[in-house]
Amino acid sequence: MNLLAPMRYLVALHEHQHFGRAAQACHITQPALSNAIRALEADFGVVIVKRGRTYAGLTHEGEQVLRTAQRMLQEHELLRQELSHGAGHLTGCLRMAAVPTAVPVLSLFAAMLHRQHPGLRPVVMSMSSHDLEAGLENLSVDLGLGYTERMHLRSVPFTAWPQYTEHYYLLRRAESAAQDRGRSALAFGAPISWAEAAERALCLLTPDMHNRTIIDQAFADAGCEVVPAIETNSVLTLALAVLEGHMCSVLPGAMVGAVASNPELEALPLVAPQILTPIGFMTQAGVRVSRALEAALALLESPEWHVQRATHAGSLARESPHR
C-alpha cells in the first residue's frame, strides 16, 4: 500500500475537520478520501476516525497515526528540498502562519523570501494564537509569527526570534477638516487614554483572539469595561468598519501600517496604560530544519528585513523598534 497519499489525506482531514473540505484541499473527491482512510484502517487494523453524521474527530489510535503521518510528510518535504538544493536550486513549500494582527508583516516577509528564492512557495495563513501554536507543535506549520509570551503554554519547546513590540492605536475616520488639507496618507493624532477610547463605539476582534485578551485587560487596567459595538474574527472587517465613519477600532502598529496610505484615517497612540506586547517568529525547538526554513531564518537576520519590520510594525518607526 502506498502510505504517503492516504497519510496526507488524514492530515488534511485533521486540519479541515470536515471530509468535504479536506477532499477539496487534496484535489480529490470526498468518496476517494473516505476510501483512502478506510484502507488505512484496514491496513493497521484499527479505527482511525470517529464517524457519525459528520466528522467527529480521531480515535486514540487515530491520533497516533496522525502524529506518524505528520512526521512522514515533514521528512518527505525535507528530502525533496535537500535533493533540489543538491541539484543547484531551492524548491519546496514553507508553511507560515501569523496571528491576524501580524499578517501584514508576515505577508511582507513571504514576498521578500520569494523574491530571494523564486523556487520556494511560501504559504501564508492567518490563525488564532491557539491554532498557530498547535500547528507548530504538530508540524503542520513550519514558522509562526505571534505572541512569544505564550510559548510556555505548549507541551513542546519553541525557539523564538524577537521581531518587534506591538504598540496600540485607536483608529478612527479623520475629521473632514484634516482631509481638506490635502493629506496623502494616514495621520497620527495626539495620544488618547484607554478610558477615553472606551467611550467610543468600537469594533474589536472576538474574545477567542489573544489580541482581544490584551485589549480587554488594558481597558480593565484603566478601570473600564467595554462592550464592543461589533465583534469579528477578520482584521479586514475592523478597517472597513472604521472607514464607514462612526466606528473606531483598537489596532497594533502592524495593522495601522497596512492602511497607512489612506488619508481618510487617523491613528491615536493609546496611553494610560501604555501596552507593549512582544511579537516574534517561532519554530518548534529540536526539529530538523528544512532548506526552506533555513533560507527564511537567514532572511530574518538580514539588515534588509530589519529595516522593513521597523517601518511596517511596532511603533511604525516613530520610536526605536524592539529588536
PDB file of C-alpha atoms in Angstrom:
ATOM      1  CA  MET A   1       0.000   0.000   0.000  1.00  0.00           C
ATOM      2  CA  ASN A   2       1.303   3.482  -0.876  1.00  0.00           C
ATOM      3  CA  LEU A   3       1.116   5.198   2.509  1.00  0.00           C
ATOM      4  CA  LEU A   4       2.107   8.749   1.619  1.00  0.00           C
ATOM      5  CA  ALA A   5      -1.107   9.810  -0.146  1.00  0.00           C
ATOM      6  CA  PRO A   6      -3.575   8.484   2.475  1.00  0.00           C
ATOM      7  CA  MET A   7      -1.379   9.911   5.231  1.00  0.00           C
ATOM      8  CA  ARG A   8      -1.638  13.297   3.507  1.00  0.00           C
ATOM      9  CA  TYR A   9      -5.416  12.894   3.345  1.00  0.00           C
ATOM     10  CA  LEU A  10      -5.536  12.114   7.076  1.00  0.00           C
ATOM     11  CA  VAL A  11      -3.537  15.243   7.917  1.00  0.00           C
ATOM     12  CA  ALA A  12      -5.841  17.322   5.705  1.00  0.00           C
ATOM     13  CA  LEU A  13      -8.891  15.830   7.430  1.00  0.00           C
ATOM     14  CA  HIS A  14      -7.456  16.772  10.814  1.00  0.00           C
ATOM     15  CA  GLU A  15      -6.679  20.322   9.656  1.00  0.00           C
ATOM     16  CA  HIS A  16     -10.049  20.991   7.996  1.00  0.00           C
ATOM     17  CA  GLN A  17     -12.229  18.955  10.407  1.00  0.00           C
ATOM     18  CA  HIS A  18     -14.537  18.130   7.506  1.00  0.00           C
ATOM     19  CA  PHE A  19     -14.455  15.389   4.857  1.00  0.00           C
ATOM     20  CA  GLY A  20     -15.626  17.620   2.010  1.00  0.00           C
ATOM     21  CA  ARG A  21     -13.217  20.480   2.709  1.00  0.00           C
ATOM     22  CA  ALA A  22     -10.316  18.074   3.224  1.00  0.00           C
ATOM     23  CA  ALA A  23     -11.063  16.358  -0.095  1.00  0.00           C
ATOM     24  CA  GLN A  24     -11.242  19.709  -1.854  1.00  0.00           C
ATOM     25  CA  ALA A  25      -7.887  20.737  -0.370  1.00  0.00           C
ATOM     26  CA  CYS A  26      -6.352  17.470  -1.620  1.00  0.00           C
ATOM     27  CA  HIS A  27      -7.959  17.846  -5.079  1.00  0.00           C
ATOM     28  CA  ILE A  28      -9.821  14.541  -4.849  1.00  0.00           C
ATOM     29  CA  THR A  29     -13.446  13.538  -4.365  1.00  0.00           C
ATOM     30  CA  GLN A  30     -14.912  13.011  -0.918  1.00  0.00           C
ATOM     31  CA  PRO A  31     -15.560   9.279  -1.553  1.00  0.00           C
ATOM     32  CA  ALA A  32     -11.927   8.859  -2.634  1.00  0.00           C
ATOM     33  CA  LEU A  33     -10.718  10.443   0.600  1.00  0.00           C
ATOM     34  CA  SER A  34     -13.085   8.345   2.725  1.00  0.00           C
ATOM     35  CA  ASN A  35     -11.996   5.160   0.948  1.00  0.00           C
ATOM     36  CA  ALA A  36      -8.323   6.018   1.490  1.00  0.00           C
ATOM     37  CA  ILE A  37      -8.915   6.496   5.226  1.00  0.00           C
ATOM     38  CA  ARG A  38     -10.804   3.192   5.401  1.00  0.00           C
ATOM     39  CA  ALA A  39      -7.911   1.493   3.622  1.00  0.00           C
ATOM     40  CA  LEU A  40      -5.558   2.880   6.276  1.00  0.00           C
ATOM     41  CA  GLU A  41      -7.823   1.486   8.986  1.00  0.00           C
ATOM     42  CA  ALA A  42      -7.856  -1.917   7.302  1.00  0.00           C
ATOM     43  CA  ASP A  43      -4.073  -1.877   6.895  1.00  0.00           C
ATOM     44  CA  PHE A  44      -3.414  -1.017  10.551  1.00  0.00           C
ATOM     45  CA  GLY A  45      -6.358  -2.973  11.941  1.00  0.00           C
ATOM     46  CA  VAL A  46      -7.710  -0.064  13.990  1.00  0.00           C
ATOM     47  CA  VAL A  47     -10.438   2.558  13.762  1.00  0.00           C
ATOM     48  CA  ILE A  48      -8.828   5.920  12.992  1.00  0.00           C
ATOM     49  CA  VAL A  49     -11.801   8.253  12.528  1.00  0.00           C
ATOM     50  CA  LYS A  50     -14.827   8.645  14.764  1.00  0.00           C
ATOM     51  CA  ARG A  51     -17.745   8.535  12.388  1.00  0.00           C
ATOM     52  CA  GLY A  52     -21.196   9.981  12.817  1.00  0.00           C
ATOM     53  CA  ARG A  53     -23.401  12.108  10.629  1.00  0.00           C
ATOM     54  CA  THR A  54     -20.423  14.481  10.420  1.00  0.00           C
ATOM     55  CA  TYR A  55     -16.713  14.249  11.144  1.00  0.00           C
ATOM     56  CA  ALA A  56     -16.369  13.676  14.909  1.00  0.00           C
ATOM     57  CA  GLY A  57     -12.594  13.633  15.356  1.00  0.00           C
ATOM     58  CA  LEU A  58      -9.939  10.939  15.633  1.00  0.00           C
ATOM     59  CA  THR A  59      -9.790   7.962  17.949  1.00  0.00           C
ATOM     60  CA  HIS A  60      -6.843   7.490  20.320  1.00  0.00           C
ATOM     61  CA  GLU A  61      -5.281   5.184  17.727  1.00  0.00           C
ATOM     62  CA  GLY A  62      -6.072   7.744  15.043  1.00  0.00           C
ATOM     63  CA  GLU A  63      -4.125  10.386  16.951  1.00  0.00           C
ATOM     64  CA  GLN A  64      -1.121   8.057  16.962  1.00  0.00           C
ATOM     65  CA  VAL A  65      -1.411   7.501  13.217  1.00  0.00           C
ATOM     66  CA  LEU A  66      -1.797  11.274  12.705  1.00  0.00           C
ATOM     67  CA  ARG A  67       1.463  12.029  14.518  1.00  0.00           C
ATOM     68  CA  THR A  68       3.273   9.495  12.355  1.00  0.00           C
ATOM     69  CA  ALA A  69       1.646  10.964   9.222  1.00  0.00           C
ATOM     70  CA  GLN A  70       2.800  14.452  10.145  1.00  0.00           C
ATOM     71  CA  ARG A  71       6.365  13.234  10.644  1.00  0.00           C
ATOM     72  CA  MET A  72       6.293  11.308   7.360  1.00  0.00           C
ATOM     73  CA  LEU A  73       5.128  14.328   5.396  1.00  0.00           C
ATOM     74  CA  GLN A  74       7.714  16.545   7.040  1.00  0.00           C
ATOM     75  CA  GLU A  75      10.509  14.076   6.221  1.00  0.00           C
ATOM     76  CA  HIS A  76       9.234  13.809   2.650  1.00  0.00           C
ATOM     77  CA  GLU A  77       9.354  17.610   2.247  1.00  0.00           C
ATOM     78  CA  LEU A  78      12.809  17.750   3.854  1.00  0.00           C
ATOM     79  CA  LEU A  79      14.102  15.158   1.407  1.00  0.00           C
ATOM     80  CA  ARG A  80      12.522  16.960  -1.552  1.00  0.00           C
ATOM     81  CA  GLN A  81      14.232  20.195  -0.552  1.00  0.00           C
ATOM     82  CA  GLU A  82      17.586  18.505   0.058  1.00  0.00           C
ATOM     83  CA  LEU A  83      17.501  16.931  -3.393  1.00  0.00           C
ATOM     84  CA  SER A  84      16.519  20.178  -5.118  1.00  0.00           C
ATOM     85  CA  HIS A  85      19.254  22.046  -3.237  1.00  0.00           C
ATOM     86  CA  GLY A  86      21.783  19.431  -4.307  1.00  0.00           C
ATOM     87  CA  ALA A  87      20.710  19.998  -7.893  1.00  0.00           C
ATOM     88  CA  GLY A  88      21.585  23.679  -7.556  1.00  0.00           C
ATOM     89  CA  HIS A  89      18.199  25.266  -6.907  1.00  0.00           C
ATOM     90  CA  LEU A  90      15.964  25.567  -3.858  1.00  0.00           C
ATOM     91  CA  THR A  91      12.347  24.497  -4.258  1.00  0.00           C
ATOM     92  CA  GLY A  92       9.608  23.397  -1.933  1.00  0.00           C
ATOM     93  CA  CYS A  93       6.884  24.683   0.356  1.00  0.00           C
ATOM     94  CA  LEU A  94       7.234  26.663   3.587  1.00  0.00           C
ATOM     95  CA  ARG A  95       4.044  26.815   5.644  1.00  0.00           C
ATOM     96  CA  MET A  96       3.917  30.007   7.696  1.00  0.00           C
ATOM     97  CA  ALA A  97       1.179  31.366   9.940  1.00  0.00           C
ATOM     98  CA  ALA A  98       0.612  34.614  11.818  1.00  0.00           C
ATOM     99  CA  VAL A  99      -1.906  35.848  14.328  1.00  0.00           C
ATOM    100  CA  PRO A 100      -4.371  38.081  12.443  1.00  0.00           C
ATOM    101  CA  THR A 101      -2.866  41.390  13.552  1.00  0.00           C
ATOM    102  CA  ALA A 102       0.609  40.315  12.346  1.00  0.00           C
ATOM    103  CA  VAL A 103      -0.478  39.066   8.899  1.00  0.00           C
ATOM    104  CA  PRO A 104       0.707  42.257   7.117  1.00  0.00           C
ATOM    105  CA  VAL A 105       4.220  41.696   8.467  1.00  0.00           C
ATOM    106  CA  LEU A 106       4.248  38.006   7.537  1.00  0.00           C
ATOM    107  CA  SER A 107       2.936  38.814   4.047  1.00  0.00           C
ATOM    108  CA  LEU A 108       5.792  41.254   3.530  1.00  0.00           C
ATOM    109  CA  PHE A 109       8.268  38.670   4.782  1.00  0.00           C
ATOM    110  CA  ALA A 110       6.876  35.981   2.449  1.00  0.00           C
ATOM    111  CA  ALA A 111       7.150  38.297  -0.566  1.00  0.00           C
ATOM    112  CA  MET A 112      10.760  39.119   0.267  1.00  0.00           C
ATOM    113  CA  LEU A 113      11.565  35.431   0.764  1.00  0.00           C
ATOM    114  CA  HIS A 114      10.088  34.516  -2.626  1.00  0.00           C
ATOM    115  CA  ARG A 115      11.998  37.331  -4.301  1.00  0.00           C
ATOM    116  CA  GLN A 116      15.251  35.896  -2.916  1.00  0.00           C
ATOM    117  CA  HIS A 117      14.299  32.289  -3.700  1.00  0.00           C
ATOM    118  CA  PRO A 118      11.816  32.142  -6.628  1.00  0.00           C
ATOM    119  CA  GLY A 119      11.653  28.354  -6.436  1.00  0.00           C
ATOM    120  CA  LEU A 120      10.202  28.447  -2.921  1.00  0.00           C
ATOM    121  CA  ARG A 121       6.448  28.534  -2.383  1.00  0.00           C
ATOM    122  CA  PRO A 122       5.620  30.322   0.894  1.00  0.00           C
ATOM    123  CA  VAL A 123       2.142  29.537   2.211  1.00  0.00           C
ATOM    124  CA  VAL A 124       0.790  32.345   4.422  1.00  0.00           C
ATOM    125  CA  MET A 125      -2.076  31.583   6.814  1.00  0.00           C
ATOM    126  CA  SER A 126      -3.940  33.642   9.402  1.00  0.00           C
ATOM    127  CA  MET A 127      -4.569  31.733  12.635  1.00  0.00           C
ATOM    128  CA  SER A 128      -5.578  32.359  16.211  1.00  0.00           C
ATOM    129  CA  SER A 129      -2.728  32.053  18.717  1.00  0.00           C
ATOM    130  CA  HIS A 130      -4.013  28.657  19.846  1.00  0.00           C
ATOM    131  CA  ASP A 131      -4.192  27.247  16.321  1.00  0.00           C
ATOM    132  CA  LEU A 132      -0.810  28.691  15.358  1.00  0.00           C
ATOM    133  CA  GLU A 133       0.876  27.141  18.389  1.00  0.00           C
ATOM    134  CA  ALA A 134      -0.874  23.825  17.808  1.00  0.00           C
ATOM    135  CA  GLY A 135       0.331  23.928  14.189  1.00  0.00           C
ATOM    136  CA  LEU A 136       3.922  24.450  15.305  1.00  0.00           C
ATOM    137  CA  GLU A 137       3.535  21.602  17.773  1.00  0.00           C
ATOM    138  CA  ASN A 138       2.140  19.108  15.254  1.00  0.00           C
ATOM    139  CA  LEU A 139       4.498  20.312  12.471  1.00  0.00           C
ATOM    140  CA  SER A 140       1.711  21.488  10.148  1.00  0.00           C
ATOM    141  CA  VAL A 141       3.230  24.997  10.496  1.00  0.00           C
ATOM    142  CA  ASP A 142       6.952  25.489   9.879  1.00  0.00           C
ATOM    143  CA  LEU A 143       7.273  29.092  11.031  1.00  0.00           C
ATOM    144  CA  GLY A 144       4.858  31.148  13.094  1.00  0.00           C
ATOM    145  CA  LEU A 145       4.637  34.853  13.873  1.00  0.00           C
ATOM    146  CA  GLY A 146       2.818  35.531  17.099  1.00  0.00           C
ATOM    147  CA  TYR A 147       2.872  36.305  20.804  1.00  0.00           C
ATOM    148  CA  THR A 148       6.105  34.930  22.261  1.00  0.00           C
ATOM    149  CA  GLU A 149       4.791  35.462  25.791  1.00  0.00           C
ATOM    150  CA  ARG A 150       2.563  32.402  25.228  1.00  0.00           C
ATOM    151  CA  MET A 151       5.341  29.940  24.324  1.00  0.00           C
ATOM    152  CA  HIS A 152       5.307  28.305  27.770  1.00  0.00           C
ATOM    153  CA  LEU A 153       1.695  27.167  27.289  1.00  0.00           C
ATOM    154  CA  ARG A 154       2.587  24.271  24.960  1.00  0.00           C
ATOM    155  CA  SER A 155       3.931  20.828  25.853  1.00  0.00           C
ATOM    156  CA  VAL A 156       6.817  21.104  23.373  1.00  0.00           C
ATOM    157  CA  PRO A 157       9.549  23.783  23.496  1.00  0.00           C
ATOM    158  CA  PHE A 158       9.635  26.603  20.947  1.00  0.00           C
ATOM    159  CA  THR A 159      12.533  28.702  19.705  1.00  0.00           C
ATOM    160  CA  ALA A 160      11.791  32.407  19.201  1.00  0.00           C
ATOM    161  CA  TRP A 161      13.269  35.205  17.099  1.00  0.00           C
ATOM    162  CA  PRO A 162      12.014  38.510  18.620  1.00  0.00           C
ATOM    163  CA  GLN A 163      10.819  40.909  15.921  1.00  0.00           C
ATOM    164  CA  TYR A 164       9.033  43.945  17.318  1.00  0.00           C
ATOM    165  CA  THR A 165       6.817  45.178  20.107  1.00  0.00           C
ATOM    166  CA  GLU A 166       3.163  45.868  19.437  1.00  0.00           C
ATOM    167  CA  HIS A 167       2.131  49.448  20.192  1.00  0.00           C
ATOM    168  CA  TYR A 168      -1.622  50.079  20.209  1.00  0.00           C
ATOM    169  CA  TYR A 169      -3.601  52.819  18.485  1.00  0.00           C
ATOM    170  CA  LEU A 170      -7.180  53.988  18.319  1.00  0.00           C
ATOM    171  CA  LEU A 171      -8.013  54.044  14.610  1.00  0.00           C
ATOM    172  CA  ARG A 172     -10.784  56.389  13.544  1.00  0.00           C
ATOM    173  CA  ARG A 173     -12.005  58.188  10.467  1.00  0.00           C
ATOM    174  CA  ALA A 174     -10.296  61.570  10.227  1.00  0.00           C
ATOM    175  CA  GLU A 175     -12.356  64.725  10.598  1.00  0.00           C
ATOM    176  CA  SER A 176     -13.204  66.447   7.311  1.00  0.00           C
ATOM    177  CA  ALA A 177     -11.050  69.445   8.205  1.00  0.00           C
ATOM    178  CA  ALA A 178      -7.986  67.251   8.347  1.00  0.00           C
ATOM    179  CA  GLN A 179      -8.798  65.715   4.972  1.00  0.00           C
ATOM    180  CA  ASP A 180      -9.223  69.155   3.398  1.00  0.00           C
ATOM    181  CA  ARG A 181      -5.555  69.935   3.994  1.00  0.00           C
ATOM    182  CA  GLY A 182      -4.646  67.684   1.090  1.00  0.00           C
ATOM    183  CA  ARG A 183      -3.060  64.966   3.180  1.00  0.00           C
ATOM    184  CA  SER A 184      -1.964  61.947   1.142  1.00  0.00           C
ATOM    185  CA  ALA A 185      -1.591  59.410   3.960  1.00  0.00           C
ATOM    186  CA  LEU A 186      -2.936  58.420   7.357  1.00  0.00           C
ATOM    187  CA  ALA A 187      -2.255  60.960  10.104  1.00  0.00           C
ATOM    188  CA  PHE A 188      -1.122  60.367  13.675  1.00  0.00           C
ATOM    189  CA  GLY A 189      -3.073  62.344  16.243  1.00  0.00           C
ATOM    190  CA  ALA A 190      -2.369  63.181  19.867  1.00  0.00           C
ATOM    191  CA  PRO A 191      -2.263  60.306  22.361  1.00  0.00           C
ATOM    192  CA  ILE A 192      -5.561  59.204  23.863  1.00  0.00           C
ATOM    193  CA  SER A 193      -6.166  57.253  27.074  1.00  0.00           C
ATOM    194  CA  TRP A 194      -7.784  53.834  27.119  1.00  0.00           C
ATOM    195  CA  ALA A 195     -10.537  55.331  29.291  1.00  0.00           C
ATOM    196  CA  GLU A 196     -11.314  57.909  26.591  1.00  0.00           C
ATOM    197  CA  ALA A 197     -11.239  55.217  23.916  1.00  0.00           C
ATOM    198  CA  ALA A 198     -13.755  53.168  25.913  1.00  0.00           C
ATOM    199  CA  GLU A 199     -16.350  55.888  25.310  1.00  0.00           C
ATOM    200  CA  ARG A 200     -16.281  55.295  21.535  1.00  0.00           C
ATOM    201  CA  ALA A 201     -18.287  52.790  19.517  1.00  0.00           C
ATOM    202  CA  LEU A 202     -15.681  50.076  18.981  1.00  0.00           C
ATOM    203  CA  CYS A 203     -15.211  47.217  16.539  1.00  0.00           C
ATOM    204  CA  LEU A 204     -12.937  44.602  18.142  1.00  0.00           C
ATOM    205  CA  LEU A 205     -11.750  41.080  17.462  1.00  0.00           C
ATOM    206  CA  THR A 206     -13.696  38.208  19.029  1.00  0.00           C
ATOM    207  CA  PRO A 207     -12.829  37.014  22.568  1.00  0.00           C
ATOM    208  CA  ASP A 208     -11.090  33.846  21.301  1.00  0.00           C
ATOM    209  CA  MET A 209      -8.289  36.014  19.874  1.00  0.00           C
ATOM    210  CA  HIS A 210      -5.313  36.743  22.141  1.00  0.00           C
ATOM    211  CA  ASN A 211      -5.269  40.321  20.830  1.00  0.00           C
ATOM    212  CA  ARG A 212      -8.738  40.796  22.330  1.00  0.00           C
ATOM    213  CA  THR A 213      -7.491  39.438  25.677  1.00  0.00           C
ATOM    214  CA  ILE A 214      -4.735  42.061  25.663  1.00  0.00           C
ATOM    215  CA  ILE A 215      -7.165  44.852  24.801  1.00  0.00           C
ATOM    216  CA  ASP A 216      -9.734  43.794  27.415  1.00  0.00           C
ATOM    217  CA  GLN A 217      -7.008  43.749  30.076  1.00  0.00           C
ATOM    218  CA  ALA A 218      -5.839  47.228  29.054  1.00  0.00           C
ATOM    219  CA  PHE A 219      -9.373  48.583  29.415  1.00  0.00           C
ATOM    220  CA  ALA A 220      -9.700  46.804  32.775  1.00  0.00           C
ATOM    221  CA  ASP A 221      -6.425  48.342  33.971  1.00  0.00           C
ATOM    222  CA  ALA A 222      -7.858  51.735  33.001  1.00  0.00           C
ATOM    223  CA  GLY A 223     -10.932  50.996  35.100  1.00  0.00           C
ATOM    224  CA  CYS A 224     -13.257  50.415  32.144  1.00  0.00           C
ATOM    225  CA  GLU A 225     -15.404  47.557  30.907  1.00  0.00           C
ATOM    226  CA  VAL A 226     -16.091  47.698  27.189  1.00  0.00           C
ATOM    227  CA  VAL A 227     -18.941  46.080  25.266  1.00  0.00           C
ATOM    228  CA  PRO A 228     -17.958  46.281  21.570  1.00  0.00           C
ATOM    229  CA  ALA A 229     -20.471  47.537  19.046  1.00  0.00           C
ATOM    230  CA  ILE A 230     -19.145  44.933  16.574  1.00  0.00           C
ATOM    231  CA  GLU A 231     -17.061  41.783  17.093  1.00  0.00           C
ATOM    232  CA  THR A 232     -15.282  39.973  14.273  1.00  0.00           C
ATOM    233  CA  ASN A 233     -12.535  37.439  13.604  1.00  0.00           C
ATOM    234  CA  SER A 234     -11.494  39.382  10.489  1.00  0.00           C
ATOM    235  CA  VAL A 235      -8.989  42.243  10.665  1.00  0.00           C
ATOM    236  CA  LEU A 236     -10.314  43.452   7.303  1.00  0.00           C
ATOM    237  CA  THR A 237     -13.701  43.992   8.947  1.00  0.00           C
ATOM    238  CA  LEU A 238     -12.030  46.143  11.607  1.00  0.00           C
ATOM    239  CA  ALA A 239     -10.651  48.532   8.982  1.00  0.00           C
ATOM    240  CA  LEU A 240     -13.831  48.583   6.881  1.00  0.00           C
ATOM    241  CA  ALA A 241     -15.976  49.322   9.917  1.00  0.00           C
ATOM    242  CA  VAL A 242     -13.789  52.330  10.737  1.00  0.00           C
ATOM    243  CA  LEU A 243     -13.983  53.596   7.151  1.00  0.00           C
ATOM    244  CA  GLU A 244     -17.788  53.610   7.397  1.00  0.00           C
ATOM    245  CA  GLY A 245     -17.498  56.617   9.665  1.00  0.00           C
ATOM    246  CA  HIS A 246     -18.889  56.341  13.190  1.00  0.00           C
ATOM    247  CA  MET A 247     -16.921  53.303  14.356  1.00  0.00           C
ATOM    248  CA  CYS A 248     -13.414  53.155  15.877  1.00  0.00           C
ATOM    249  CA  SER A 249     -11.108  50.221  16.498  1.00  0.00           C
ATOM    250  CA  VAL A 250      -8.031  49.375  18.558  1.00  0.00           C
ATOM    251  CA  LEU A 251      -5.208  48.096  16.374  1.00  0.00           C
ATOM    252  CA  PRO A 252      -1.485  47.411  16.759  1.00  0.00           C
ATOM    253  CA  GLY A 253       1.090  49.174  14.613  1.00  0.00           C
ATOM    254  CA  ALA A 254       1.328  46.397  12.025  1.00  0.00           C
ATOM    255  CA  MET A 255      -2.353  46.789  11.124  1.00  0.00           C
ATOM    256  CA  VAL A 256      -2.183  50.592  11.200  1.00  0.00           C
ATOM    257  CA  GLY A 257       0.801  50.371   8.868  1.00  0.00           C
ATOM    258  CA  ALA A 258      -1.244  48.275   6.457  1.00  0.00           C
ATOM    259  CA  VAL A 259      -3.734  51.142   5.989  1.00  0.00           C
ATOM    260  CA  ALA A 260      -1.180  53.966   6.256  1.00  0.00           C
ATOM    261  CA  SER A 261      -1.779  55.122   2.679  1.00  0.00           C
ATOM    262  CA  ASN A 262      -5.405  56.038   3.409  1.00  0.00           C
ATOM    263  CA  PRO A 263      -5.746  59.799   4.138  1.00  0.00           C
ATOM    264  CA  GLU A 264      -9.274  59.295   5.441  1.00  0.00           C
ATOM    265  CA  LEU A 265      -7.956  57.597   8.597  1.00  0.00           C
ATOM    266  CA  GLU A 266      -6.265  58.832  11.750  1.00  0.00           C
ATOM    267  CA  ALA A 267      -4.374  56.831  14.404  1.00  0.00           C
ATOM    268  CA  LEU A 268      -4.097  57.990  18.009  1.00  0.00           C
ATOM    269  CA  PRO A 269      -1.500  56.287  20.254  1.00  0.00           C
ATOM    270  CA  LEU A 270      -3.155  54.686  23.281  1.00  0.00           C
ATOM    271  CA  VAL A 271      -1.689  55.529  26.695  1.00  0.00           C
ATOM    272  CA  ALA A 272      -2.558  55.282  30.397  1.00  0.00           C
ATOM    273  CA  PRO A 273      -1.639  52.487  30.460  1.00  0.00           C
ATOM    274  CA  GLN A 274       0.868  52.033  27.644  1.00  0.00           C
ATOM    275  CA  ILE A 275       0.655  48.431  26.484  1.00  0.00           C
ATOM    276  CA  LEU A 276       3.686  46.841  24.794  1.00  0.00           C
ATOM    277  CA  THR A 277       3.459  43.234  23.613  1.00  0.00           C
ATOM    278  CA  PRO A 278       6.416  41.309  22.137  1.00  0.00           C
ATOM    279  CA  ILE A 279       5.913  39.646  18.756  1.00  0.00           C
ATOM    280  CA  GLY A 280       8.319  37.102  17.336  1.00  0.00           C
ATOM    281  CA  PHE A 281       8.826  34.330  14.843  1.00  0.00           C
ATOM    282  CA  MET A 282       8.667  30.852  16.377  1.00  0.00           C
ATOM    283  CA  THR A 283       9.537  27.303  15.413  1.00  0.00           C
ATOM    284  CA  GLN A 284       9.370  24.057  17.304  1.00  0.00           C
ATOM    285  CA  ALA A 285      12.721  23.534  19.010  1.00  0.00           C
ATOM    286  CA  GLY A 286      14.780  20.473  18.193  1.00  0.00           C
ATOM    287  CA  VAL A 287      13.256  19.565  14.813  1.00  0.00           C
ATOM    288  CA  ARG A 288      15.425  19.166  11.744  1.00  0.00           C
ATOM    289  CA  VAL A 289      15.498  22.428   9.802  1.00  0.00           C
ATOM    290  CA  SER A 290      14.476  22.230   6.153  1.00  0.00           C
ATOM    291  CA  ARG A 291      16.330  24.122   3.428  1.00  0.00           C
ATOM    292  CA  ALA A 292      13.307  26.388   3.031  1.00  0.00           C
ATOM    293  CA  LEU A 293      13.201  27.197   6.741  1.00  0.00           C
ATOM    294  CA  GLU A 294      16.957  27.688   6.702  1.00  0.00           C
ATOM    295  CA  ALA A 295      16.510  30.322   3.983  1.00  0.00           C
ATOM    296  CA  ALA A 296      13.723  32.013   5.965  1.00  0.00           C
ATOM    297  CA  LEU A 297      15.823  32.170   9.127  1.00  0.00           C
ATOM    298  CA  ALA A 298      18.707  33.708   7.150  1.00  0.00           C
ATOM    299  CA  LEU A 299      16.333  36.412   5.894  1.00  0.00           C
ATOM    300  CA  LEU A 300      15.238  37.107   9.482  1.00  0.00           C
ATOM    301  CA  GLU A 301      18.807  38.066  10.355  1.00  0.00           C
ATOM    302  CA  SER A 302      19.369  40.257   7.297  1.00  0.00           C
ATOM    303  CA  PRO A 303      19.695  44.072   7.560  1.00  0.00           C
ATOM    304  CA  GLU A 304      17.115  44.425   4.780  1.00  0.00           C
ATOM    305  CA  TRP A 305      14.469  42.669   6.870  1.00  0.00           C
ATOM    306  CA  HIS A 306      15.378  44.647   9.996  1.00  0.00           C
ATOM    307  CA  VAL A 307      14.615  47.867   8.101  1.00  0.00           C
ATOM    308  CA  GLN A 308      11.312  46.556   6.725  1.00  0.00           C
ATOM    309  CA  ARG A 309       9.962  45.299  10.057  1.00  0.00           C
ATOM    310  CA  ALA A 310      10.838  48.617  11.746  1.00  0.00           C
ATOM    311  CA  THR A 311       8.971  50.513   9.033  1.00  0.00           C
ATOM    312  CA  HIS A 312       5.811  48.392   8.980  1.00  0.00           C
ATOM    313  CA  ALA A 313       5.257  47.332  12.594  1.00  0.00           C
ATOM    314  CA  GLY A 314       5.713  48.206  16.250  1.00  0.00           C
ATOM    315  CA  SER A 315       5.683  51.956  16.749  1.00  0.00           C
ATOM    316  CA  LEU A 316       5.879  52.479  12.960  1.00  0.00           C
ATOM    317  CA  ALA A 317       9.453  53.783  13.169  1.00  0.00           C
ATOM    318  CA  ARG A 318       8.423  56.758  15.300  1.00  0.00           C
ATOM    319  CA  GLU A 319      10.258  55.185  18.215  1.00  0.00           C
ATOM    320  CA  SER A 320      13.021  52.599  18.389  1.00  0.00           C
ATOM    321  CA  PRO A 321      11.548  49.204  17.440  1.00  0.00           C
ATOM    322  CA  HIS A 322      12.034  46.198  19.690  1.00  0.00           C
ATOM    323  CA  ARG A 323      14.930  44.081  18.452  1.00  0.00           C
TER     324      ARG A 323
END
